[in-house]
Every structure is written in structure tokens, then in C-alpha cells.
Short mmCIF file of C-alpha atoms and ligand atoms in Angstrom, two decimals:
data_model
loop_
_atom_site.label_atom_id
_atom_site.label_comp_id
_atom_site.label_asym_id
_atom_site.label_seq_id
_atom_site.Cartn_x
_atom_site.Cartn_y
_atom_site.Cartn_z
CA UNK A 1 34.92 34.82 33.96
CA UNK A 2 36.93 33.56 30.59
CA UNK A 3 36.61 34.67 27.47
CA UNK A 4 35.64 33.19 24.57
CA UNK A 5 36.25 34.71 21.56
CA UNK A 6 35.35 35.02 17.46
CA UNK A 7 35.95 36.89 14.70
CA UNK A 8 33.71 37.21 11.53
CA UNK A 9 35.05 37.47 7.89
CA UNK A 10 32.92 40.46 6.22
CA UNK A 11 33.66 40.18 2.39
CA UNK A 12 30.32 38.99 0.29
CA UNK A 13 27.86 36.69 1.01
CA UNK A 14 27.82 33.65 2.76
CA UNK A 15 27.14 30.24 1.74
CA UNK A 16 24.40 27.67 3.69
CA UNK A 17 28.12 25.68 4.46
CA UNK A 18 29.57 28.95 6.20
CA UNK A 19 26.06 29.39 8.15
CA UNK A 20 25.47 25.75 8.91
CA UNK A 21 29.00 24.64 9.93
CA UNK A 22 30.12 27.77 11.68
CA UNK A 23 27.56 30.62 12.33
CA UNK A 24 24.65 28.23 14.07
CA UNK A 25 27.28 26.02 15.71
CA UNK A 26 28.86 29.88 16.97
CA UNK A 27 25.76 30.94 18.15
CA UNK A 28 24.77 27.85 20.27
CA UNK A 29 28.18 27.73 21.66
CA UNK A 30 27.56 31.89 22.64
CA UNK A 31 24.07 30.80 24.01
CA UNK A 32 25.35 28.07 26.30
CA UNK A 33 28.11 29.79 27.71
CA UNK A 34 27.22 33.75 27.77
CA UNK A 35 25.91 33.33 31.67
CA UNK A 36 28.94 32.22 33.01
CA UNK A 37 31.83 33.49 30.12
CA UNK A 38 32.62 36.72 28.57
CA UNK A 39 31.40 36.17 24.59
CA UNK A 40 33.72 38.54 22.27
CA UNK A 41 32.30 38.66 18.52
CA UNK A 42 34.15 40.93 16.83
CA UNK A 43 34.07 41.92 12.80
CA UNK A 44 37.80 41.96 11.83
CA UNK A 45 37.52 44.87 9.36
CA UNK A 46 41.51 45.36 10.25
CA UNK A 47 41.86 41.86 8.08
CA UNK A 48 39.50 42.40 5.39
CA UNK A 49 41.59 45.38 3.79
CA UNK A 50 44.05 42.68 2.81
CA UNK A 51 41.93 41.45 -0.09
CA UNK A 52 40.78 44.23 -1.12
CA UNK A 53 39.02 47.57 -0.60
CA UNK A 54 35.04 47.94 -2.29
CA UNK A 55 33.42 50.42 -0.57
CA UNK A 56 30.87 47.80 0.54
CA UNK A 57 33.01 47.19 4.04
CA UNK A 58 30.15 49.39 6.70
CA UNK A 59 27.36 47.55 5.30
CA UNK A 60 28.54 44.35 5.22
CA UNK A 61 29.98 44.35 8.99
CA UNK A 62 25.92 45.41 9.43
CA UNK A 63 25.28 42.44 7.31
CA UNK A 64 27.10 40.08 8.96
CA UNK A 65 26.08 40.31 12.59
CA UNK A 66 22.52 40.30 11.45
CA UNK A 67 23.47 36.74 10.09
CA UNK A 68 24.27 35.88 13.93
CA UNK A 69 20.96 37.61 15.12
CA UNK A 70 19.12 36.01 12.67
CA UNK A 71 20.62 32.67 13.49
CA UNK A 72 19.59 32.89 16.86
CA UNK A 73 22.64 34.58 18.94
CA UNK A 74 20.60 35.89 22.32
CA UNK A 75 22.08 39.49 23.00
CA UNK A 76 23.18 40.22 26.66
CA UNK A 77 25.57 41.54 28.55
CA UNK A 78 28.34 39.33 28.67
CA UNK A 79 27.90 39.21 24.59
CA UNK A 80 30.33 42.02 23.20
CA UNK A 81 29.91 42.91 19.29
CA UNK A 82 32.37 45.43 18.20
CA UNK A 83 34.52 46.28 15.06
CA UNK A 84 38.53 45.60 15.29
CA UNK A 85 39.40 48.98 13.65
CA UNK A 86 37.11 50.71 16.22
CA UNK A 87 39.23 49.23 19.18
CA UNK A 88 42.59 50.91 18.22
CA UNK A 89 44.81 48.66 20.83
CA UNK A 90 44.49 45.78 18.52
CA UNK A 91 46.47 47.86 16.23
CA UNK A 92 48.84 48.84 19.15
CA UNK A 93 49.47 45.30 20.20
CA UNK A 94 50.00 43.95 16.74
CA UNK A 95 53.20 46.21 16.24
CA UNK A 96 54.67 45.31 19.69
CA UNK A 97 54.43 41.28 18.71
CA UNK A 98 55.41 41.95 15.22
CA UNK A 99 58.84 43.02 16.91
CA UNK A 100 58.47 39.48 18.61
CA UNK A 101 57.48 37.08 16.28
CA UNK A 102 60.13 36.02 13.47
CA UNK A 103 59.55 36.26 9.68
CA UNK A 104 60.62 32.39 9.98
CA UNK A 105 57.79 31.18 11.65
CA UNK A 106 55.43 33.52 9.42
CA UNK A 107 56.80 32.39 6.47
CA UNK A 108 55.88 28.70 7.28
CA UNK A 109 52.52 29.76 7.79
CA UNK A 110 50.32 27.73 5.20
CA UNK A 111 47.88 30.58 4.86
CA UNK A 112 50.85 32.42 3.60
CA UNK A 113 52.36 30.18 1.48
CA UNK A 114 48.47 29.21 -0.13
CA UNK A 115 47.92 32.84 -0.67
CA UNK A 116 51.40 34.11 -1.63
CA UNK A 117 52.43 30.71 -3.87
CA UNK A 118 54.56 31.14 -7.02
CA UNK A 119 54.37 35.04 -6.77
CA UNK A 120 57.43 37.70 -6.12
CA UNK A 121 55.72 39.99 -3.45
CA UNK A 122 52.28 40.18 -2.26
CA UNK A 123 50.77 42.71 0.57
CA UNK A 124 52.79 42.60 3.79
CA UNK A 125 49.13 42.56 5.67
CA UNK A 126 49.04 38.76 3.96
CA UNK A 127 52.49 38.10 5.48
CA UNK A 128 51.87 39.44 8.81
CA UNK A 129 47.90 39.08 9.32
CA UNK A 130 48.75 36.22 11.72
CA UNK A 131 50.09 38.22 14.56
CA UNK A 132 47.14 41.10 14.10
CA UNK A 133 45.28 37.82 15.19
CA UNK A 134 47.39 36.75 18.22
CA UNK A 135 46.69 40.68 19.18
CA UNK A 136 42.92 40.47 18.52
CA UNK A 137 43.16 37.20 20.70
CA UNK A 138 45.76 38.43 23.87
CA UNK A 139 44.32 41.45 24.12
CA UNK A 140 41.26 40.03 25.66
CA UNK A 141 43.10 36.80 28.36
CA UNK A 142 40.74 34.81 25.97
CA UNK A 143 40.85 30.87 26.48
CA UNK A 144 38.50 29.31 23.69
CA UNK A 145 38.74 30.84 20.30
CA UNK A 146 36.05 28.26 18.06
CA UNK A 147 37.87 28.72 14.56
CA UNK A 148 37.94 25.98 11.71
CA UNK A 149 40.95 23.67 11.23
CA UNK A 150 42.42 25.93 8.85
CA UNK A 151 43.08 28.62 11.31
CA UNK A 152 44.83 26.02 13.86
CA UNK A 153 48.25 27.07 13.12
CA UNK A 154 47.70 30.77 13.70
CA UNK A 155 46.50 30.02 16.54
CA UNK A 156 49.54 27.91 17.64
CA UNK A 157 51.58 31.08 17.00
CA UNK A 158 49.63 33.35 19.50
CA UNK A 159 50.20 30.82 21.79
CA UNK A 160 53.96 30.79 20.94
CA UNK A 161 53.87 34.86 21.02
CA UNK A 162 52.30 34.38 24.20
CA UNK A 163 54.54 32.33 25.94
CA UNK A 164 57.65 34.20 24.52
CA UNK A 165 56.13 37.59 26.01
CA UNK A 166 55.44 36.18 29.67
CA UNK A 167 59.16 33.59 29.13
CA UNK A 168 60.86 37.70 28.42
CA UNK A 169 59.43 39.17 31.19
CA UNK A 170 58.78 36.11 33.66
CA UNK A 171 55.48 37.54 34.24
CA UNK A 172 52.10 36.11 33.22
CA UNK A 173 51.01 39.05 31.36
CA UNK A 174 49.07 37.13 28.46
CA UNK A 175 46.81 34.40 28.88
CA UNK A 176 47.87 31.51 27.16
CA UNK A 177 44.91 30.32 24.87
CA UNK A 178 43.99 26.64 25.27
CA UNK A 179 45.54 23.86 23.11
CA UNK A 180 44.07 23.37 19.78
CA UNK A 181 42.64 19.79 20.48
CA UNK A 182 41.23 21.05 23.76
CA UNK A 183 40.08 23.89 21.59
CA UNK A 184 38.18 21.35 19.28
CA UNK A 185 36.83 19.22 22.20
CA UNK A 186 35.35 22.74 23.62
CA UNK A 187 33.22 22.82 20.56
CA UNK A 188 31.77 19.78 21.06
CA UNK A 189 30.07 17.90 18.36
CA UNK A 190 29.61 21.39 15.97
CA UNK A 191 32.77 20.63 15.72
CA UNK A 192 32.73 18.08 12.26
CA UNK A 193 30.25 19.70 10.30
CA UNK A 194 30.71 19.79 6.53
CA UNK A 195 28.09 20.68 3.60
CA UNK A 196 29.24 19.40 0.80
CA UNK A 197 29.68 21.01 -2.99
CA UNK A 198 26.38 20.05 -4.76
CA UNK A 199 27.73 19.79 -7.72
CA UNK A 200 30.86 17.54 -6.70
CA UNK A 201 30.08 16.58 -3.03
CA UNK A 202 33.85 15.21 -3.20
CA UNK A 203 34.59 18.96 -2.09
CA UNK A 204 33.46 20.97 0.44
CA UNK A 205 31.35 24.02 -0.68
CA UNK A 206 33.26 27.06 -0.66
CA UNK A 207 31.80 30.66 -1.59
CA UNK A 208 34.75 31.61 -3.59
CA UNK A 209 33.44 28.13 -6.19
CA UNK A 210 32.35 30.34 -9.35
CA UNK A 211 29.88 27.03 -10.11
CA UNK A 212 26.53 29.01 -9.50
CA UNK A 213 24.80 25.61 -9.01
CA UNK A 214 28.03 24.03 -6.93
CA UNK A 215 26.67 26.63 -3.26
CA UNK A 216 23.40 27.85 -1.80
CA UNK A 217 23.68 31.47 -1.03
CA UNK A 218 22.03 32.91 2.33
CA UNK A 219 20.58 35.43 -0.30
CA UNK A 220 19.13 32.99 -2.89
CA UNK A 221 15.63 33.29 -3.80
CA UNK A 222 13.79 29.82 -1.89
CA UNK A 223 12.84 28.85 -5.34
CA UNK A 224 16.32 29.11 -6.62
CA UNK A 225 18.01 27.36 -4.13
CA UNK A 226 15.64 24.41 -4.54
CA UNK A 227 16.04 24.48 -8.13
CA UNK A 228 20.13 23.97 -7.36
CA UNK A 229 18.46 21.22 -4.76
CA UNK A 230 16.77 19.22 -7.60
CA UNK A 231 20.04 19.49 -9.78
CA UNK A 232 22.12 18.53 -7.27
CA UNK A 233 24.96 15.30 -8.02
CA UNK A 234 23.88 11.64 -6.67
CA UNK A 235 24.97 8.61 -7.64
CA UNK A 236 24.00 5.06 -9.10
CA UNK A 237 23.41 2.86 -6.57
CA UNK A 238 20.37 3.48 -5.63
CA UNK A 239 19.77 3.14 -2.22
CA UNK A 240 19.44 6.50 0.27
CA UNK A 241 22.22 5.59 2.72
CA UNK A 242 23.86 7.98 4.70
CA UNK A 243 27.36 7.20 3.71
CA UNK A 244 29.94 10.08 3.10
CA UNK A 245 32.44 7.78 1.50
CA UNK A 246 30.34 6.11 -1.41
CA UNK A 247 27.64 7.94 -1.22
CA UNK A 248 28.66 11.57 -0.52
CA UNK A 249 25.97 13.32 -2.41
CA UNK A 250 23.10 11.77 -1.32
CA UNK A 251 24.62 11.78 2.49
CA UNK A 252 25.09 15.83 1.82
CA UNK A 253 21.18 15.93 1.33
CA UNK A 254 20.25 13.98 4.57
CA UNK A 255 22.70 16.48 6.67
CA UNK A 256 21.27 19.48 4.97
CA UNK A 257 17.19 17.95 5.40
CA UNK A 258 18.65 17.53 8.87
CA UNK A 259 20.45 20.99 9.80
CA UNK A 260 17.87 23.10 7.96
CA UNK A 261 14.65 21.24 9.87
CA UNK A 262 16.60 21.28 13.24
CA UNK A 263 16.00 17.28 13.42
CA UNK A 264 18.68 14.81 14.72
CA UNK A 265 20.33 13.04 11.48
CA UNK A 266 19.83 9.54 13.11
CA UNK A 267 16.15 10.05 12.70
CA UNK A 268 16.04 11.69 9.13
CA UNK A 269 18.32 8.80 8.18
CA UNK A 270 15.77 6.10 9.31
CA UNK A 271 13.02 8.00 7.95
CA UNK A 272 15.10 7.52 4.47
CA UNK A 273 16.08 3.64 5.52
CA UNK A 274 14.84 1.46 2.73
CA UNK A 275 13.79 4.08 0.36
CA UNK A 276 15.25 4.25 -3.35
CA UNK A 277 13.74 6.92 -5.10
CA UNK A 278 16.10 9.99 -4.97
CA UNK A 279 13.71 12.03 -6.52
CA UNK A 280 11.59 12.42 -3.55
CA UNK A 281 14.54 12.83 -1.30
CA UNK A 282 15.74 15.85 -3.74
CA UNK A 283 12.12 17.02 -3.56
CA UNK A 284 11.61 17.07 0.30
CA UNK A 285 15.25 18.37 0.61
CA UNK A 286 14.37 21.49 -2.03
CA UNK A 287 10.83 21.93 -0.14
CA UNK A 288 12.71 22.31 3.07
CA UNK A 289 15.64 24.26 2.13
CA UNK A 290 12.75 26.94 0.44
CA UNK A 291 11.05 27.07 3.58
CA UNK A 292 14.16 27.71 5.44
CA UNK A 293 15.46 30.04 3.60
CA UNK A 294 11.91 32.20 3.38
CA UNK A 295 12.05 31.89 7.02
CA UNK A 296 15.30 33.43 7.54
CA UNK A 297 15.30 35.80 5.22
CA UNK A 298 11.76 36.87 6.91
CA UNK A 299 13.98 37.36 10.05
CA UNK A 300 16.80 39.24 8.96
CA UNK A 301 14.58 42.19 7.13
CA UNK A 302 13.15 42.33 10.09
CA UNK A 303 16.34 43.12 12.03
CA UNK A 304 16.80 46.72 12.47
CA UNK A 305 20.26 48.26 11.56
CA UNK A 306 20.11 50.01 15.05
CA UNK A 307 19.89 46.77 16.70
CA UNK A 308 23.39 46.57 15.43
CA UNK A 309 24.35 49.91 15.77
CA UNK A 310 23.21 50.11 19.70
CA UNK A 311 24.97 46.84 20.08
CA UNK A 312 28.17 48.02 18.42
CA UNK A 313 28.43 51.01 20.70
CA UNK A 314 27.86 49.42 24.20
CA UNK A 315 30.64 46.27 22.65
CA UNK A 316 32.94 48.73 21.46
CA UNK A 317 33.07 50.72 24.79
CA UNK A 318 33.45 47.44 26.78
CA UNK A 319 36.47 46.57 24.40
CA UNK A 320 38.24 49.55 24.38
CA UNK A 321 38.05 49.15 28.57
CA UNK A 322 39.25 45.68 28.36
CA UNK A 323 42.00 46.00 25.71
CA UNK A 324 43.23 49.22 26.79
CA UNK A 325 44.09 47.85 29.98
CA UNK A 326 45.68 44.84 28.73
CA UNK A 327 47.98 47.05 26.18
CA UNK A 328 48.81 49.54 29.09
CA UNK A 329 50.59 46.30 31.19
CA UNK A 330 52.22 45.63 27.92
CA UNK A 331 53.36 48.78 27.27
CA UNK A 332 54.57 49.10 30.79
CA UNK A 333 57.26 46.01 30.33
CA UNK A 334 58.22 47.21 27.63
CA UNK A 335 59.23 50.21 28.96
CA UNK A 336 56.93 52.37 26.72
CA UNK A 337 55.21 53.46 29.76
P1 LIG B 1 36.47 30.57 0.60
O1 LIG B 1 36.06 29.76 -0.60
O2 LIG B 1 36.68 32.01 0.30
O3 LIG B 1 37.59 29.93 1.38
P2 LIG B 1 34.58 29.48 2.47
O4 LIG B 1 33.17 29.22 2.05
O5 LIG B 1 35.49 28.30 2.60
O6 LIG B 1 35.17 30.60 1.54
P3 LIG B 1 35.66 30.76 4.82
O7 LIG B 1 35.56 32.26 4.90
O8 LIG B 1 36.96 30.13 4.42
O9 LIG B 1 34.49 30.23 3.85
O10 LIG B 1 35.21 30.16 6.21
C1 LIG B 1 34.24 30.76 7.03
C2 LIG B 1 33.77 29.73 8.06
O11 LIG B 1 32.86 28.80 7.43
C3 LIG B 1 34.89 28.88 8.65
O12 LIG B 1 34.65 28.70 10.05
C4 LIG B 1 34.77 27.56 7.92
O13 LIG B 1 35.25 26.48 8.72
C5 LIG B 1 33.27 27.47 7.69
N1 LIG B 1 32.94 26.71 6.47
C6 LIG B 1 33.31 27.02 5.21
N2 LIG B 1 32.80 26.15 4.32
C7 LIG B 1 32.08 25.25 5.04
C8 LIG B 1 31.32 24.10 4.68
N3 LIG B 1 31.18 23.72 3.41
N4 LIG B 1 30.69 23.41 5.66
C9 LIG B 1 30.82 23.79 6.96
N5 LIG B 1 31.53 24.86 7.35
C10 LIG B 1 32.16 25.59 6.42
MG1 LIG B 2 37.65 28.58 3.08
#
């Protein structure tokens, strides 16, 4: 049985993008495939310490994996939730490839240079963060690792890391994750999902945009986030056209209508063919995203923390078995056992 494997950033709140474009599509993918594959969630607590530390961290790893409850992930046992920090071989594993990997190919990194641009020193974790992940990702033989684009050259180098470990030894100790376009193909059509910035639907919208009215929060109030629904940017010519080039903002409300009512875009577009009026469109779009969001919110209070908490301790047991062997094997050709 492969493994398939995710990790889930912890710091704040999430945006309707973040939920839409990679939570649901995470969760289908983990409901297909959790008969016949291993499903590793994991809350990489070990990587949110780079940012910063707020005392928020234990219940917002709670937080989080309610989000994938609440969006529909089916619990069973080939579905493994567990915290990084709590599986201490990722740790392990990360200082054995950090003596492998170069500070050449980290520093080329575009994470790194993004993060670290124009400054003299920053945290080493935002230097070396990358190979924590080739760890979180060896550790477990895992073959299909759904991340965004962004994330595509990290996970280039823990294919690199693992080819150098098993080329060293002439063993196959790691598993060498698939190739990033057959990583993309694996995800199917989740894969090109975008919600745009309401306020300038040019841009994607991000969490970290300080524009209140710019992202829909997961925590909004449903009246709010139609409110930010009405105000959202359109355009002047017109005509409701799904059309992401010309016509980005009013295409951004026919996705959304059509993600947050579970209908196939095709047939919210025709019901829109021919129609002029945004205001109605804006008006259906706020009515839906209201009832949505009531919805879901009604689901995750009703998601007890011990859901998690039971979860966490049967997925961090299963870990611990699973990477602890792996590291051992490592270890051993090293000669540190
Ligand atoms: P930040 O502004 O801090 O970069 P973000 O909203 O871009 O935050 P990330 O933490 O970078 O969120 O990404 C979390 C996940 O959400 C990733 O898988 C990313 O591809 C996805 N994602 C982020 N924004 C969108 C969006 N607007 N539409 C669809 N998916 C998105
Ligand atoms: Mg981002």
C-alpha cells in the first residue's frame, strides 16, 4: 500500500481560497484513495516555529484538522493524523540529510530567497526548512505528496536527497517520490483551482492581504462575508461570462456560486448565459456563500476536540512505528547503528 502524504500549515485562519483550492480538493483525494493507500495528514508544528512563536500553536493544530473533518475527510484506518514534533524521527532524519544536502542548492531555493530577500541573516529554520520536509516526506516511502506549485521545488530536492542517499549506499533505502508533473496529474482536476482577490481578482486571494474586504475568512460572520460579496470588483462590460482573462471578477463569482453549492461550473455558467445584471449575480453569490458558511460553521462547533485528540493518539502511534523503522535502516548505513 503507498502512501500519500500532506502537511497542514497551522498559523491563523484560513481563507475560503485555502479551503476551496486545497482543503476540499485534500479531502476528496483522502476519500478516494484511503481503501487502497496509506493517507498521512500531519500538522507540521516543527515548521511553524519559524515564523514565529504565539502561544496559540495547541489550539490551532485542534483547529485545523477540524477544518478537514468539517470539510468532509472520512476517518479510518488507513487515515493517520498526527503532529510532526510528536514523531521525534522527523527531527532525527532532518539532521542526517542536512549533512547531505548542500547550502548551494538551499540557497537557490525561491522560498528562501522570497523570505530572506535584501536582509543580512534570517532564522537558519528558513534556510534549512526544506530538508525537515524531504524528512517529513522519506520517512514515510511516500509516493504522492498533493502540495501547490509553490512547494514544487522542495519537493524536487527530497527527491534529489533521495536519490543521493540510495546513489551513497547503492541501496534503495528511500522511496523516491513521484515526479512533480505526475504529482499534478495525480490530483486530477483539483488540481487548477484559484479564488480570486475580491477586491482585485487580478491576484489570487491570500490570507496574509491586510484588505479586510480583498478574502473571506472561514470564521466570518455569513452576513459579513456576503456584505464583502456585494462589494466585491466587476467590471464594465456587462455581460456575466465566465472569462478569467477579461472578465476575472465576475468569473471569480461563478467559481465560488459553483464550489460553495457543490454544482458543476458548466451548469452555473449557463444558468448565468445571457444575463446582464450583476447585481443579482452578487446577490445569489452573497446568499449562497451565507448559507455555506452557517452550514459549516454549524459543523465544526459540533466537532468535539476529542475527536481530534483520539485521532491524534492512534496517528501518532502508527507514525512513530512507521518512521522509527525507516530512521533505524538509516541509521544503520550510516553506521550510527
Ligand atoms: P499567504 O498569504 O500567507 O501566502 P495563502 O492564503 O497563500 O497565505 P498558503 O498557506 O500559502 O495560503 O497556502 C495554503 C494552501 O492554500 C496551499 O495549498 C495553496 O496552494 C492554497 N491556496 C492559497 N490561496 C489559494 C487561492 N486563492 N485559491 C486556491 N487555493 C489557494
Ligand atoms: Mg501563499
Amino acid at each position: 500500500m503507498s502512501t500519500i502524504l500532506t502537511g497542514i500549515r497551522v498559523n491563523g485562519e484560513l481563507t475560503l481560497g485555502n479551503f476551496l483550492g486545497a482543503l476540499v480538493p485534500m479531502t476528496r483525494l483522502a476519500n478516494k484513495y484511503s481503501s487502497e493507500h496509506q493517507i498521512n495528514i500531519f500538522v507540521p508544528d516543527l515548521h511553524t516555529i519559524i515564523a514565529d512563536v504565539d502561544g496559540n500553536l495547541q489550539s490551532n493544530i485542534i483547529k485545523s484538522l477540524k477544518y478537514y473533518l468539517a470539510a468532509g475527510l472520512v476517518l479510518n484506518d488507513n487515515v493517520h493524523l498526527y503532529r510532526q514534533s510528536h514523531v521525534p524521527a522527523h527531527s532525527e532524519l532532518n539532521w542526517i540529510l542536512n549533512c547531505v544536502a548542500t547550502t548551494g542548492e538551499l540557497s537557490r531555493m525561491t522560498q528562501f530567497k522570497d523570505k530572506s530577500g535584501g536582509k543580512d541573516s534570517v532564522g537558519c529554520g528558513i534556510f534549512t526548512y526544506p530538508v525537515l520536509m524531504a524528512a517529513d516526506i522519506l520517512l514515510y516511502d511516500a509516493k504522492y505528496i498533493p502540495v501547490g506549485e509553490d512547494q514544487f521545488q522542495h519537493l524536487e530536492l527530497t527527491r534529489n536527497l533521495a536519490i543521493r542517499v540510495n546513489h551513497k549506499f547503492n541501496q534503495e533505502i528511500f522511496t523516491v517520490p513521484k515526479k512533480t508533473v505526475e504529482q499534478a496529474k495525480f490530483m486530477g482536476s483539483e488540481e487548477g483551482i484559484r479564488i480570486r482577490d475580491l477586491q482585485n481578482p487580478e491576484k489570487k486571494m491570500s490570507k496574509s492581504t491586510l484588505a479586510e474586504n480583498s478574502k473571506i475568512m472561514l470564521s466570518d460572520t455569513p452576513e459579513k462575508a456576503a456584505k464583502k460579496i456585494m462589494s466585491a470588483t466587476t467590471d464594465s462590460l456587462g455581460v456575466i461570462k465566465f472569462d478569467m482573462i477579461n472578465q476575472p471578477g465576475i468569473s471569480n463569482l461563478l467559481q465560488i456560486d459553483a464550489l460553495v453549492t457543490d454544482t458543476p461550473l458548466q451548469e452555473v455558467i449557463s444558468t448565468w448565459a445571457g444575463e446582464t445584471h450583476y447585481g443579482d449575480l452578487k446577490k445569489k453569490v452573497a446568499a449562497d456563500i451565507a448559507a455555506f458558511l452557517e452550514l459549516f460553521q454549524a459543523k465544526l462547533a459540533k466537532i468535539d476536540d476529542d475527536v481530534i485528540l483520539n485521532a491524534l493518539t492512534r496517528g501518532e502511534e502508527y507514525a512513530n512505528t512507521v518512521a522509527s523503522r525507516k530512521l533505524l535502516q538509516v541509521q544503520q548505513v550510516f553506521g550510527l547503528r
